[in-house]
Coordinates of C-alpha atoms in Angstrom, one line a residue:
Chain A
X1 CA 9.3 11.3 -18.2
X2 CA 11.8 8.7 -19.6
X3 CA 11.8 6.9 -23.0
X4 CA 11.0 3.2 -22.9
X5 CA 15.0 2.6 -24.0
X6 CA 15.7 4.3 -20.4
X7 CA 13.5 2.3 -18.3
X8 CA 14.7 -0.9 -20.6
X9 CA 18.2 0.1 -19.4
X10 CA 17.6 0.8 -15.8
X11 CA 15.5 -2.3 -15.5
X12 CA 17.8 -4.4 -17.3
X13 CA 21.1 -2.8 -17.4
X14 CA 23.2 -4.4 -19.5
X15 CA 27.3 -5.2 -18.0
X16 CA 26.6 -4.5 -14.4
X17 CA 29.4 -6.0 -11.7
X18 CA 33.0 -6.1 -11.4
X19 CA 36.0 -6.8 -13.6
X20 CA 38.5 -9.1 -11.1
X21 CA 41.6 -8.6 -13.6
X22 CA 40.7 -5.3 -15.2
X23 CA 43.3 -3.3 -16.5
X24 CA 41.2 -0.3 -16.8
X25 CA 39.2 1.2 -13.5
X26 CA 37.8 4.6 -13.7
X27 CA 35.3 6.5 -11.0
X28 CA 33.7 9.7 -11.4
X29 CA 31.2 11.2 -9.6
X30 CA 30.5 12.4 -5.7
X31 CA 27.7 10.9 -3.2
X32 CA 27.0 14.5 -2.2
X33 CA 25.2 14.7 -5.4
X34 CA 24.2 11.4 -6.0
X35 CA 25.6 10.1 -8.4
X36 CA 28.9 8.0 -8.6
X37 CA 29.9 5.4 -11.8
X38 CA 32.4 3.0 -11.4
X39 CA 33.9 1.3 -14.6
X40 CA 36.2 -1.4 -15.4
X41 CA 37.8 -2.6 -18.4
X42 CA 39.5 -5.2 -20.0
X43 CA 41.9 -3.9 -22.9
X44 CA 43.5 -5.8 -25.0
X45 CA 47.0 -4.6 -25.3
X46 CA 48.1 -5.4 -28.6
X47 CA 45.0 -4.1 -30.1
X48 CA 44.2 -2.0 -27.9
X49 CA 40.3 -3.7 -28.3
X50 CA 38.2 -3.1 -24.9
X51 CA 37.2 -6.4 -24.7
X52 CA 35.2 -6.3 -21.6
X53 CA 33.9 -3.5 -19.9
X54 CA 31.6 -3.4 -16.5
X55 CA 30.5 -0.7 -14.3
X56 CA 28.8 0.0 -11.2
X57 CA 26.7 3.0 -10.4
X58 CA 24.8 4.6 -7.5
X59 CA 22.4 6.8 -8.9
X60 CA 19.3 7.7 -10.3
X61 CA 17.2 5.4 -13.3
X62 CA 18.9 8.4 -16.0
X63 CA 22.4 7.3 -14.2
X64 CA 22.0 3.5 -13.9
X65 CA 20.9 3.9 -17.6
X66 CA 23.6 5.8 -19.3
X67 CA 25.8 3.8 -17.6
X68 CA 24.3 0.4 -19.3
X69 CA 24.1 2.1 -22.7
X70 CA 27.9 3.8 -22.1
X71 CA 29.4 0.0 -22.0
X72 CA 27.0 -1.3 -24.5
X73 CA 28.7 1.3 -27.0
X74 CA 32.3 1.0 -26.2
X75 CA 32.5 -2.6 -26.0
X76 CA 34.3 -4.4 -28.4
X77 CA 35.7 -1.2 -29.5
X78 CA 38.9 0.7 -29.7
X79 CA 40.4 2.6 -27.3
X80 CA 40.4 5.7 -29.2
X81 CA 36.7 4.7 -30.5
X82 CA 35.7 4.8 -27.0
X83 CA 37.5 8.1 -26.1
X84 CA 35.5 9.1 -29.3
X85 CA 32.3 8.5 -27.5
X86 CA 30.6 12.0 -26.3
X87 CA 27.6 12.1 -23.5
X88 CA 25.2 13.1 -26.4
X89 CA 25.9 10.1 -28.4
X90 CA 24.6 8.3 -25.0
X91 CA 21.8 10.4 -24.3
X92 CA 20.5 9.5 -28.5
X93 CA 21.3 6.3 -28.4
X94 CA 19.0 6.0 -25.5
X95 CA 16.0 7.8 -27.1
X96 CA 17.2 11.4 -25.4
X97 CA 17.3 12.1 -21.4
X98 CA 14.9 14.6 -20.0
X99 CA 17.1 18.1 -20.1
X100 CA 17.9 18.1 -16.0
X101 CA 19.1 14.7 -16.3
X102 CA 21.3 15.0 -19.1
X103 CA 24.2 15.4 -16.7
X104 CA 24.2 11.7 -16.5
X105 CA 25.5 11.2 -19.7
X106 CA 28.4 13.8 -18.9
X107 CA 29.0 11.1 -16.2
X108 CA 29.1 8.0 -18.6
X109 CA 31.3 9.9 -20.8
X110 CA 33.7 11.2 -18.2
X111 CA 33.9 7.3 -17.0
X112 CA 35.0 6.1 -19.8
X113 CA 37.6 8.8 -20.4
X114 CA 38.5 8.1 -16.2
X115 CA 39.3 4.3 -17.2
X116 CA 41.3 5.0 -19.9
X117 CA 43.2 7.5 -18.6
X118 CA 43.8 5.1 -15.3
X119 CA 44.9 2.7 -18.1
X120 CA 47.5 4.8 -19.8
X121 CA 49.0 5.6 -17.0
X122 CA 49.5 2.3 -15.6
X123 CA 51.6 1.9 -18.7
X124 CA 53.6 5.4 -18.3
X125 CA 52.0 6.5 -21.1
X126 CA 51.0 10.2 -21.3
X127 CA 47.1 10.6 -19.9
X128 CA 47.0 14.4 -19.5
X129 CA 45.2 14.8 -22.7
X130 CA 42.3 13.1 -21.9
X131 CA 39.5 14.9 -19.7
X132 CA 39.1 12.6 -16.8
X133 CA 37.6 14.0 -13.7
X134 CA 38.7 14.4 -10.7
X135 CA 35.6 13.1 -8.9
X136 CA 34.7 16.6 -7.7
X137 CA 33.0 18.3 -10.8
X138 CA 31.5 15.5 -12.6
X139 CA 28.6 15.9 -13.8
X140 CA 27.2 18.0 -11.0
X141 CA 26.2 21.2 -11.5
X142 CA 25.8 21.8 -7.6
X143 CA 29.0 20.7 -7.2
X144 CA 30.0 24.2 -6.7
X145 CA 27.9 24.9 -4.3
X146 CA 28.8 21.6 -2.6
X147 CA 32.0 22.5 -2.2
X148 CA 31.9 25.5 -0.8
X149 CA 30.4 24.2 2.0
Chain B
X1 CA -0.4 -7.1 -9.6
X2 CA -2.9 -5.6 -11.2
X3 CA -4.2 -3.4 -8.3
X4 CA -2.2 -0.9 -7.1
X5 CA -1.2 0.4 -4.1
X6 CA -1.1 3.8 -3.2
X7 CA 1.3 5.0 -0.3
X8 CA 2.0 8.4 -1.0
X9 CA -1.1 10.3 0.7
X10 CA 1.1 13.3 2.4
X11 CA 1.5 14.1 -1.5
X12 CA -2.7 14.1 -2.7
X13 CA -5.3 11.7 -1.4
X14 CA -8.3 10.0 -3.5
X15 CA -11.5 12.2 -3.4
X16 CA -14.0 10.9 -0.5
X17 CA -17.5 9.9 -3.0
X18 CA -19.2 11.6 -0.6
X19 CA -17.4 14.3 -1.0
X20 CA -17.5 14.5 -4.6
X21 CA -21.2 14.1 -4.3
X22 CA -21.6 16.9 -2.0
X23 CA -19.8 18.8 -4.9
X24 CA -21.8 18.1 -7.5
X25 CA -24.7 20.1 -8.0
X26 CA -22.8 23.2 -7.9
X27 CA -21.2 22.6 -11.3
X28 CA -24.3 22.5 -13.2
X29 CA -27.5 23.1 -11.4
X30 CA -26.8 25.1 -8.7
X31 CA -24.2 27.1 -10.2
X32 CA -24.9 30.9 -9.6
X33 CA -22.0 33.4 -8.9
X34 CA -22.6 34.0 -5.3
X35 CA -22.1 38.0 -5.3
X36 CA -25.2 37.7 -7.0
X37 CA -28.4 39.0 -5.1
X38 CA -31.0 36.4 -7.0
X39 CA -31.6 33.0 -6.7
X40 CA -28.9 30.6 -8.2
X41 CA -26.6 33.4 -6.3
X42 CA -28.8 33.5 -2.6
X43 CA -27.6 29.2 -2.8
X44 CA -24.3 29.3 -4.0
X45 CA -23.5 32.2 -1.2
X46 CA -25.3 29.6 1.5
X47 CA -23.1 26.9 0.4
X48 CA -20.0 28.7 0.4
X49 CA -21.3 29.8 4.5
X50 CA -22.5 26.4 5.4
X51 CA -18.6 24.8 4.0
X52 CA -17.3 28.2 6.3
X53 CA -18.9 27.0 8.8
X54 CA -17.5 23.1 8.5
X55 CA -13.6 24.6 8.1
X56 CA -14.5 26.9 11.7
X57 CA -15.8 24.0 13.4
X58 CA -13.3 21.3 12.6
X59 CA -10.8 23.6 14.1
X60 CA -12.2 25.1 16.9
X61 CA -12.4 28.5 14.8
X62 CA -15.3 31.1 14.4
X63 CA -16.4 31.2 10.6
X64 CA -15.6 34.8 10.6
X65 CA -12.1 33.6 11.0
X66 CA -11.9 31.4 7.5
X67 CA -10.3 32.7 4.4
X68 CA -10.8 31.0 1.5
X69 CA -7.4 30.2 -0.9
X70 CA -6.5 28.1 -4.0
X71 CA -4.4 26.4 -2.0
X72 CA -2.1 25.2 1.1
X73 CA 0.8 27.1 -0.6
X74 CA -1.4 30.5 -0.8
X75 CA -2.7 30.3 2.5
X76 CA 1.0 29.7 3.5
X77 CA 2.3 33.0 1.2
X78 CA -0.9 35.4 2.4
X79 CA -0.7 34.1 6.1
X80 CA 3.7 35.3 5.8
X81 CA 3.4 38.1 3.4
X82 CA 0.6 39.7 5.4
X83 CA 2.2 39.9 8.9
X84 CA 4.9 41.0 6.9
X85 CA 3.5 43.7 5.7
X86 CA 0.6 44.8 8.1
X87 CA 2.8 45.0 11.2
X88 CA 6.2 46.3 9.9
X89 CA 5.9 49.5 12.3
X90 CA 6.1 46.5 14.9
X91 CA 9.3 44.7 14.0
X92 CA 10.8 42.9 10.7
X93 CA 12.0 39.9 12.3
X94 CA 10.2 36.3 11.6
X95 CA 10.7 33.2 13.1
X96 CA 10.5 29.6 11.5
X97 CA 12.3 26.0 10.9
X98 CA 14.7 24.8 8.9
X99 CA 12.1 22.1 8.1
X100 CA 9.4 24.3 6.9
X101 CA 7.5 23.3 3.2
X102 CA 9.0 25.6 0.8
X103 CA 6.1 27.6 0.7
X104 CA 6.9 28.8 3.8
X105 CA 10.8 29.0 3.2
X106 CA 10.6 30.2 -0.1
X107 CA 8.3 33.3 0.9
X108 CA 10.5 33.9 4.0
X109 CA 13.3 34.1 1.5
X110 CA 11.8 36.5 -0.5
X111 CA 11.3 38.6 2.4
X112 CA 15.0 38.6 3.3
X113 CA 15.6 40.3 0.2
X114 CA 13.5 42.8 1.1
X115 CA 14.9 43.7 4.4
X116 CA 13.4 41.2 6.5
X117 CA 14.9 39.3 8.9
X118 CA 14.7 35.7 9.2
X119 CA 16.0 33.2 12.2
X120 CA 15.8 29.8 10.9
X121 CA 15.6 27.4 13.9
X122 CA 17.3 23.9 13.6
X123 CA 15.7 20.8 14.7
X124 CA 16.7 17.5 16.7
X125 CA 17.6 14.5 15.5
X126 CA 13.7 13.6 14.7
X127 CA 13.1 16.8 12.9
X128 CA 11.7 18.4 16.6
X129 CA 11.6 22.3 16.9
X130 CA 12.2 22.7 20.5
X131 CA 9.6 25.2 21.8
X132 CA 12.7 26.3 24.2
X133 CA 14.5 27.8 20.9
X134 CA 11.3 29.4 19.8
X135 CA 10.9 31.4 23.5
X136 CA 15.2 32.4 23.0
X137 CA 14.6 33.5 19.6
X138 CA 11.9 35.9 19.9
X139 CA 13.6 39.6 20.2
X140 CA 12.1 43.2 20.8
X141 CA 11.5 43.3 16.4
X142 CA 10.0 39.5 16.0
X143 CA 6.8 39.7 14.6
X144 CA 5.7 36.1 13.7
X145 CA 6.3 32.8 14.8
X146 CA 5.6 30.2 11.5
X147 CA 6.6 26.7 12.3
X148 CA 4.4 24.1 10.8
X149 CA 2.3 21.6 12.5
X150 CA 3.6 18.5 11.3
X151 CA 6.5 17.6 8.9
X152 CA 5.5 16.8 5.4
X153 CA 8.3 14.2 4.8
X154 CA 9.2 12.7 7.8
X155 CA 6.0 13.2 9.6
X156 CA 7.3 14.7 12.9
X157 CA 4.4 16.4 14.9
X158 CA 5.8 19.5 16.3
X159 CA 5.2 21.2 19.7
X160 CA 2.0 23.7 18.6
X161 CA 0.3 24.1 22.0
X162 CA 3.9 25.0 23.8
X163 CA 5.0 27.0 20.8
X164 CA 1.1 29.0 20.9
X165 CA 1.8 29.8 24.5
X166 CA 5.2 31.0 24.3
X167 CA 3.7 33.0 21.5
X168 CA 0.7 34.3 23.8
X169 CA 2.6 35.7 26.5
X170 CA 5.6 37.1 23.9
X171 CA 2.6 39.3 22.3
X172 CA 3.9 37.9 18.6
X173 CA 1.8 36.6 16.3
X174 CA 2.0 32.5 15.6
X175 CA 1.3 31.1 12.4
X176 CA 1.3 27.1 11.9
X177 CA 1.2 25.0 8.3
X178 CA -1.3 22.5 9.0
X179 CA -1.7 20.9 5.8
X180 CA -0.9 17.7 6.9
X181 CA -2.0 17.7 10.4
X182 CA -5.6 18.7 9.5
X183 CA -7.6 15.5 9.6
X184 CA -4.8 13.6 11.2
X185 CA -4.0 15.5 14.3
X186 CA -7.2 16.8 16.9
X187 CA -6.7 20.6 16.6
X188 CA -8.1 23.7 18.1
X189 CA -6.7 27.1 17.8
X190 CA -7.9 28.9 20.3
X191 CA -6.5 25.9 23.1
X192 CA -3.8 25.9 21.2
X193 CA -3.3 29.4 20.7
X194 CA -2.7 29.8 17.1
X195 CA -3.2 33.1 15.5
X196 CA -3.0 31.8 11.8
X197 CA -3.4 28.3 10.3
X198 CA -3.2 27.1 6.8
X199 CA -4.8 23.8 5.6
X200 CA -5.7 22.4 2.2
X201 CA -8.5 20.2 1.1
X202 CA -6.7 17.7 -0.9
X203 CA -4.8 16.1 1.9
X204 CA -7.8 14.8 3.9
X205 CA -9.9 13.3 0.5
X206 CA -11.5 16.6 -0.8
X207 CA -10.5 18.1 -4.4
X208 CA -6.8 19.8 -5.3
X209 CA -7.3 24.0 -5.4
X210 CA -9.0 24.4 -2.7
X211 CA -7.4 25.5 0.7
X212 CA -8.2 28.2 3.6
X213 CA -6.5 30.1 5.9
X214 CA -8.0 31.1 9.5
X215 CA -6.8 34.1 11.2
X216 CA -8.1 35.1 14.3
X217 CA -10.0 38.3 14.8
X218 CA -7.9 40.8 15.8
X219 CA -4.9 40.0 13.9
X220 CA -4.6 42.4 11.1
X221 CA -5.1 40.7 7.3
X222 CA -4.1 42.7 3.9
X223 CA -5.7 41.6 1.1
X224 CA -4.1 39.1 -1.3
X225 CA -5.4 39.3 -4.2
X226 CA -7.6 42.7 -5.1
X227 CA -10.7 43.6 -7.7
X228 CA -13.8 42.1 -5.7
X229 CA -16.0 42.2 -2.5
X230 CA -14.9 38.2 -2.2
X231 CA -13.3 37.0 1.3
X232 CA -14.2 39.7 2.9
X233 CA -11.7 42.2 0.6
X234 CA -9.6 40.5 1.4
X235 CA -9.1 37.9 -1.7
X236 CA -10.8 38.9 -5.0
X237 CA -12.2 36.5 -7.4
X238 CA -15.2 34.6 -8.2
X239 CA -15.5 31.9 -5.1
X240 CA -14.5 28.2 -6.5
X241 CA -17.8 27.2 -4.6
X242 CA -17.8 23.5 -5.6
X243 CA -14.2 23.7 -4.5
X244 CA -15.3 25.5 -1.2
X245 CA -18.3 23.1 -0.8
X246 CA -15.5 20.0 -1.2
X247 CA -13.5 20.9 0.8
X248 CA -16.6 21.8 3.9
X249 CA -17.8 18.4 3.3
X250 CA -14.2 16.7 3.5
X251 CA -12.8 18.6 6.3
X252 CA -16.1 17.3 8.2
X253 CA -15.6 13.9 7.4
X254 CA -12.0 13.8 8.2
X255 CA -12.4 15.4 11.7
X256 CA -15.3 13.2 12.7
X257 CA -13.7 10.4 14.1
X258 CA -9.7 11.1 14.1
X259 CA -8.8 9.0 17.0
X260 CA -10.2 5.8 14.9
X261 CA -8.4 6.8 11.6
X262 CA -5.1 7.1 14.1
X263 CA -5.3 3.8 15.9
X264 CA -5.5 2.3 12.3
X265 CA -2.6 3.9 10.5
X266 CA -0.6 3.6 13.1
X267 CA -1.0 0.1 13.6
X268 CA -0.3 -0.3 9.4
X269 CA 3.0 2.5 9.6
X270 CA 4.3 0.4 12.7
X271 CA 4.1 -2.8 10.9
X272 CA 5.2 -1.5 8.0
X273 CA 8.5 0.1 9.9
X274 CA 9.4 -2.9 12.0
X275 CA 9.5 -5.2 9.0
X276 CA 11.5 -3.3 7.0
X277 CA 14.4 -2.1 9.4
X278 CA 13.9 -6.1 10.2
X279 CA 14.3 -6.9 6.6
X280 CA 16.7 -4.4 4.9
X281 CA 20.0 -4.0 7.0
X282 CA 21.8 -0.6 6.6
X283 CA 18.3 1.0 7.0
X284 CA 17.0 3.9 9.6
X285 CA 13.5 5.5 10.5
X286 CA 13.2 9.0 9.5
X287 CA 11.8 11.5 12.0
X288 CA 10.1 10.8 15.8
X289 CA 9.7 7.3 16.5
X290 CA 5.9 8.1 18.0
X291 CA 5.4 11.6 17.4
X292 CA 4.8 11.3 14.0
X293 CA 1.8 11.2 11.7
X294 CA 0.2 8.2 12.1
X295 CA 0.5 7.6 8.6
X296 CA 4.2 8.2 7.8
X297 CA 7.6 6.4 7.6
X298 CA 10.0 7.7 5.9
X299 CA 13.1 5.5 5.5
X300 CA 16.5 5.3 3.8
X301 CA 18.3 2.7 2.4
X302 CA 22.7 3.3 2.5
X303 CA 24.1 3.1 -0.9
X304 CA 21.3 3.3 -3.4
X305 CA 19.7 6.4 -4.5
X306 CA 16.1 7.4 -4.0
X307 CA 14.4 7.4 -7.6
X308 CA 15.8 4.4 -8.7
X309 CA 13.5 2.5 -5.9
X310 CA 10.7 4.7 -6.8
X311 CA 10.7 4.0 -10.5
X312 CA 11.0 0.0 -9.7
X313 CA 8.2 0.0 -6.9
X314 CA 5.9 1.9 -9.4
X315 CA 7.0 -0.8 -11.8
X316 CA 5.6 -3.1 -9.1
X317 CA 2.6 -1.3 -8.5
X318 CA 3.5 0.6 -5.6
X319 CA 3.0 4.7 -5.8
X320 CA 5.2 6.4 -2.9
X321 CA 7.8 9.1 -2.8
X322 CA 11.2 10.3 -1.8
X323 CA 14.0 12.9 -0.5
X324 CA 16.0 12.3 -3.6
X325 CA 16.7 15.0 -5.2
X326 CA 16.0 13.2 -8.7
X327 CA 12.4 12.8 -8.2
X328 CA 11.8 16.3 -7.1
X329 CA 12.8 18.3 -10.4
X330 CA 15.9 20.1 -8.6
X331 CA 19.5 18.4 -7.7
X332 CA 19.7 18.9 -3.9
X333 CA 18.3 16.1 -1.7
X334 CA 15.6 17.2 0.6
X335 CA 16.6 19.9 2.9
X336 CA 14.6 18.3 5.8
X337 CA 16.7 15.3 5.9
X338 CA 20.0 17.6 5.8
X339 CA 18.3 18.9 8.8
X340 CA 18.3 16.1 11.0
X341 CA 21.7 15.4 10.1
X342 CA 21.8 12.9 7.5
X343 CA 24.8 12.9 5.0
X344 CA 23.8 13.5 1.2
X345 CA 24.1 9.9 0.2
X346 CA 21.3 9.0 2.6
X347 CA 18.8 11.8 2.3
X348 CA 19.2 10.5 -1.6
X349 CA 17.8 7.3 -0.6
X350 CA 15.2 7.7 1.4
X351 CA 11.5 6.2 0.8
X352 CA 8.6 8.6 2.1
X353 CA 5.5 5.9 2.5
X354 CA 2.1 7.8 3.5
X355 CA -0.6 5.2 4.0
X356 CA -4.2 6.2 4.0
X357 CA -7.4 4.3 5.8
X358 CA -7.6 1.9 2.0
X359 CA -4.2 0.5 2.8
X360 CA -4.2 -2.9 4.1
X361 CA -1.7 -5.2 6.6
X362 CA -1.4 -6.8 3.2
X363 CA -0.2 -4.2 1.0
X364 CA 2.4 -3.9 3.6
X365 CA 3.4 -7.4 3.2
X366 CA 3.8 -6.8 -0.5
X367 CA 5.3 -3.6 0.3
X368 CA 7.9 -5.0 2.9
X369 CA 9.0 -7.8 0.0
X370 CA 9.3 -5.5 -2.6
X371 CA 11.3 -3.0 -1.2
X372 CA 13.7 -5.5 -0.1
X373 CA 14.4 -7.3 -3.4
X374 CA 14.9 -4.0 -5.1
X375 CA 17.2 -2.5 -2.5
X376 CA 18.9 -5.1 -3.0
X377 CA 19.0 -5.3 -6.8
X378 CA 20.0 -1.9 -6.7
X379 CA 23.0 -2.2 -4.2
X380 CA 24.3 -4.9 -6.4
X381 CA 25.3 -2.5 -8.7
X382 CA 26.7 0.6 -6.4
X383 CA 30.3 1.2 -5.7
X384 CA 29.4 2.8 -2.5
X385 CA 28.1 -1.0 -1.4
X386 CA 30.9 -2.4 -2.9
X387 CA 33.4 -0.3 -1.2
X388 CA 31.4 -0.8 2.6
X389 CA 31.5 -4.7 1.8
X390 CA 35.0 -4.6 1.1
X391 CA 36.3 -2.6 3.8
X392 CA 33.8 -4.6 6.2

């Protein structure tokens, strides 16, 4: 059911563990629906170069996955090259996602917007234009449901 | 690893040789249609009889009372659908679980929507019906009791025998899913006084499509499926006869000596239990500590989610299942394990192990190392394990 790039990623996921002096954390995600990605960053801020990017994740292989490949990509690159970076650029770039998982790529994507907002605002800059989530909605199409609970 | 061990026999089970053997001359010698009155048709009927006859007997039936089906899901639909249906001048009210196999929650569903109405009982902490509930449930309209014989995922045997008598003297009709019980559990229908039972072939080592339904005489059945003389009129369609013949010699085999097949698995599933809740902290046992099938555990690991074990114990060799939602094709975890209480996060991770008479004390050795070097791996990377450790 997954491509051999998937199961490369989950078994060896690349950037896994914690940034001590990150200047960029994002989380996205609920445990309700199993799946949560924590990221961290370390921007440089003259050049605004992500220089090194970790993440954690509690989810499925599809979610431990896109998270590996969504830090693979937007190391080494801008800030707004990584805000750049959309969940189907993830999914290809990991040889596609079977369609029920390809919410895990919204969460990769939302991450990486939810550590850079978390950045911009750390330095009173303006982070209402980019689409960070709230940690309700990500990527969780029951989430709806969830909530009405 | 080159051999690899199978631990997931509440989901399919190998095909007994003998069984397959027994099955075989009806695909190409003996291979009539058995509504026919010659030959090849006079031996395929007597086969289909003499496999009736195995099905009756393992379960304390009368061969008259067997229904042939496709499957434990049919047997599960006709067994609903027909109460339903052929006693609606009675009442429209059904009783079941909360921990029913979605063939029996999806059908009851269905009925809802057509004016039905449905009381879905909760369970204890180990996924128990209480046959107490049952008896305060049942009202002027009820119908049918369905509550299921054992617990596909956390292998919780349920009350039957208290439920059937409550049933008995209420005059309503009691209908049990016994797919995994059959073979596992010693059952007799008329002790136990159930009206309906479903069971399936290719839970106790005979082939996939093949299933039955008894219903005692005197409860009312509408047909299922129409266009032939087949089931009694009850179920057109030309008989699956090897299927039938399968699952006769299987469901023979699997009743002949349960007590020994119990006294092993149990030994292997209580092993395999102690050394993991020994080895893996922040882990818990699933369902009834001994009234369970003797071949379950189901356990979950806090803050990792289910598939991501599953895909790295296949990797090791290891075939098992879960609650997560992930593995299942839909997004919610499994409903059972919201039943006994558990929060989201842990009915994701939860490992459903179902260990069959080829498992070894071994395997479980392997097993119990495996798991634990991969729950770990995979805590290593969640937040949720990062936050407990930090708070803690």
């Amino acid at each position: 059911m997954y491509s051999e790039k998937v199961m490369d990623h989950f078994s060896n996921p690349r950037n896994v563990g914690e940034i001590e002096d990150a200047n960029a954390v994002g989380q996205v995600g609920n445990p309700q629906c199993g799946d949560i990605m924590k990221i961290y960053m370390k921007i440089n801020d003259d050049t605004q170069v992500i220089e090194d990017v970790k993440f954690k994740t509690f989810g499925c292989g599809a979610a431990i996955a896109t998270s590996s490949m969504a830090t693979e990509l937007v190391k080494g690159k801008t800030v707004d090259e990584a805000l750049a970076l959309t969940n189907q650029a993830v999914a290809e770039a990991l040889d596609g996602l079977p369609p029920i998982k390809m919410h895990c790529s919204n969460l990769a994507e939302e991450a990486v917007h939810a550590a850079i907002a978390n950045y911009y605002e750390s330095r009173g800059m303006d982070a209402s234009e980019i689409k960070a989530c709230t940690g309700e909605c990500c990527g969780c199409p029951h989430s709806k449901e969830h909530n009405k609970e | 690893m080159t051999k690899r061990i199978y631990v997931d026999n509440a989901a399919t089970t190998k095909v007994a040789p003998e069984v397959v053997e027994a099955m075989l001359p009806y695909f190409t010698e003996d291979y009539g249609n058995p509504s026919s009155i010659y030959n090849e048709g006079r031996t395929a009927k007597k086969a289909v009889e003499n496999a009736r006859e195995k099905v009756a007997c393992a379960i304390g039936a009368d061969p008259k009372e067997i229904y042939f089906t496709g499957s434990g899901s049919e047997a599960d639909n006709w067994a609903i659908r027909s109460v339903a249906r052929a006693y609606k001048d009675k009442g429209n009210h059904i009783i079941t679980s909360a921990v029913e196999h979605h063939a029996i929650l999806h059908t009851c569903q269905d009925l809802e929507k057509q004016g039905y109405e449905v009381t879905y009982l909760p369970v204890d902490e180990y996924g128990m019906v209480s046959a107490e509930d049952v008896k305060n449930a049942i009202k002027d309209n009820t119908i049918l009791i369905s509550i299921m014989f054992a617990n596909n995922e956390i292998g919780t045997i349920m009350p039957i025998a208290e439920i059937g008598k409550i049933a008995k003297e209420a005059g309503v009709l009691f209908h049990t899913d016994a797919v995994q019980a059959v073979g596992n559990v010693p059952i007799d229908v008329k002790a136990m006084n159930i009206d309906m039972l479903s069971l399936t072939a290719h839970k106790f080592h005979g082939p996939k499509g093949s299933g039955a339904l008894y219903v005692r005489s005197g409860v009312k059945l509408t047909s299922f499926i129409t266009g032939g003389a087949q089931e009694r009129m009850r179920r057109a369609g030309t008989e699956n006869v090897p299927g039938i013949v399968g699952l006769g010699k299987a469901i023979e085999m699997a009743t002949a000596d349960i007590e020994a097949k119990q006294k092993k698995l149990t030994e292997i599933r209580d092993t395999y239990i102690k050394k993991v809740l020994e080895r893996v902290p922040y882990s818990r046992l699933n369902g009834h500590p001994t009234q369970r099938l003797a071949g379950n555990a189901n356990i979950s690991f806090e803050f990792i989610e289910g598939e991501g074990l599953l895909l790295s114990l296949d990797m090791k060799g290891i075939s098992a299942s879960s609650g997560s939602a992930c593995t299942s094709g839909s997004l919610d975890p499994s409903h059972v394990l919201l039943a006994i209480g558990l929060k989201h996060e842990q009915a994701h991770g939860s490992l459903r192990t179902s260990f069959g008479e080829d498992n070894t004390l071994e395997e479980v050795d392997y097993m119990v190392d495996s798991i634990a070097e991969i729950v770990d791996r995979l805590r290593q990377m969640s937040p949720l394990y990062e936050e407990m450790m930090k708070k803690n």
